[in-house]
Amino acid sequence: YHPSCCQNHVSPGMIVQIYKFYAHHDKLQNKIMPEYLHLNGLRYKIMKKPLKVGILRESKNPPDRRVPLTPPQIIWLQKKYHDVSFCLQPSNDRCYSNSEYEQFNIPLKEDLQDCDILIGIKEVDKLKLIPGKTYLFFAHVAKRQPHNRTLLREILRKKIKLIDFFEPLLWSGWG
């Protein structure tokens, strides 16, 4: 049992929707680039890149103890989608310990540069944003808060795809 602070805001259903988006995008790409490439009379199979998801360490002060995905949710997603893998930055502030993730063979690593999608809870420090990545977190940029404008500018400058958790809450009437 974990305290209510552990209630995560990224449901496995949301991850499934993100995965479906990427799979749909991949299908569109395959219309342009077929699954097999014919070159000089030879047929080459084009290997699809597996999706790698990284869970960010919360860097906002005071630190947030919530987690975007629990270890059992990650295992469920990996069983359902074999070509999706997860890793996370170590943190002593999460309501789930690093060892709880390691017990499920979910790797801990500092550098998440090789991840396709990066997930967190609170706003990410603009100095730690990795250019060209897809991020999911509560960015609160839809509220047009003055203190988040520099974060939005940095996201745009670094050509980052942002999925703001707050947006679906606004659409559902919770925001």
mmCIF file of N, CA and C in Angstrom, residues 113 115 118 127-135 154-155 157-161:
data_model
loop_
_atom_site.group_PDB
_atom_site.id
_atom_site.type_symbol
_atom_site.label_atom_id
_atom_site.label_comp_id
_atom_site.label_asym_id
_atom_site.label_seq_id
_atom_site.Cartn_x
_atom_site.Cartn_y
_atom_site.Cartn_z
ATOM 1 N N GLN A 113 18.750 10.523 -22.816
ATOM 2 C CA GLN A 113 18.868 11.040 -24.183
ATOM 3 C C GLN A 113 18.316 10.075 -25.223
ATOM 4 N N CYS A 115 15.775 8.099 -25.025
ATOM 5 C CA CYS A 115 14.337 7.847 -24.902
ATOM 6 C C CYS A 115 13.559 8.667 -25.928
ATOM 7 N N LEU A 118 9.490 11.304 -22.748
ATOM 8 C CA LEU A 118 9.907 11.548 -21.368
ATOM 9 C C LEU A 118 8.689 12.008 -20.574
ATOM 10 N N LEU A 127 16.476 24.104 -18.250
ATOM 11 C CA LEU A 127 17.874 23.789 -18.569
ATOM 12 C C LEU A 127 18.084 22.299 -18.820
ATOM 13 N N LYS A 128 17.130 21.474 -18.353
ATOM 14 C CA LYS A 128 17.263 20.018 -18.503
ATOM 15 C C LYS A 128 16.471 19.465 -19.688
ATOM 16 N N LEU A 129 15.774 20.324 -20.431
ATOM 17 C CA LEU A 129 15.004 19.873 -21.581
ATOM 18 C C LEU A 129 15.940 19.377 -22.682
ATOM 19 N N ILE A 130 15.612 18.234 -23.268
ATOM 20 C CA ILE A 130 16.424 17.643 -24.333
ATOM 21 C C ILE A 130 15.767 17.995 -25.667
ATOM 22 N N PRO A 131 16.479 18.655 -26.562
ATOM 23 C CA PRO A 131 15.890 19.074 -27.847
ATOM 24 C C PRO A 131 15.334 17.906 -28.651
ATOM 25 N N GLY A 132 14.202 18.174 -29.318
ATOM 26 C CA GLY A 132 13.616 17.215 -30.241
ATOM 27 C C GLY A 132 12.862 16.060 -29.617
ATOM 28 N N LYS A 133 12.699 16.034 -28.311
ATOM 29 C CA LYS A 133 12.022 14.926 -27.633
ATOM 30 C C LYS A 133 10.528 15.222 -27.472
ATOM 31 N N THR A 134 9.782 14.204 -27.069
ATOM 32 C CA THR A 134 8.371 14.350 -26.715
ATOM 33 C C THR A 134 8.275 14.259 -25.196
ATOM 34 N N TYR A 135 7.648 15.262 -24.594
ATOM 35 C CA TYR A 135 7.505 15.323 -23.140
ATOM 36 C C TYR A 135 6.036 15.283 -22.754
ATOM 37 N N GLU A 154 11.277 28.070 -24.316
ATOM 38 C CA GLU A 154 12.377 27.108 -24.410
ATOM 39 C C GLU A 154 11.922 25.821 -25.106
ATOM 40 N N ILE A 155 10.707 25.385 -24.823
ATOM 41 C CA ILE A 155 10.140 24.205 -25.480
ATOM 42 C C ILE A 155 10.043 24.446 -26.987
ATOM 43 N N ARG A 157 11.777 26.693 -28.743
ATOM 44 C CA ARG A 157 13.120 26.884 -29.286
ATOM 45 C C ARG A 157 13.826 25.551 -29.513
ATOM 46 N N LYS A 158 13.608 24.597 -28.613
ATOM 47 C CA LYS A 158 14.277 23.296 -28.715
ATOM 48 C C LYS A 158 13.477 22.286 -29.544
ATOM 49 N N LYS A 159 12.389 22.759 -30.175
ATOM 50 C CA LYS A 159 11.566 21.908 -31.046
ATOM 51 C C LYS A 159 11.099 20.632 -30.337
ATOM 52 N N ILE A 160 10.546 20.838 -29.151
ATOM 53 C CA ILE A 160 10.049 19.744 -28.316
ATOM 54 C C ILE A 160 8.553 19.596 -28.544
ATOM 55 N N LYS A 161 8.092 18.335 -28.608
ATOM 56 C CA LYS A 161 6.661 18.047 -28.657
ATOM 57 C C LYS A 161 6.200 17.945 -27.206
#
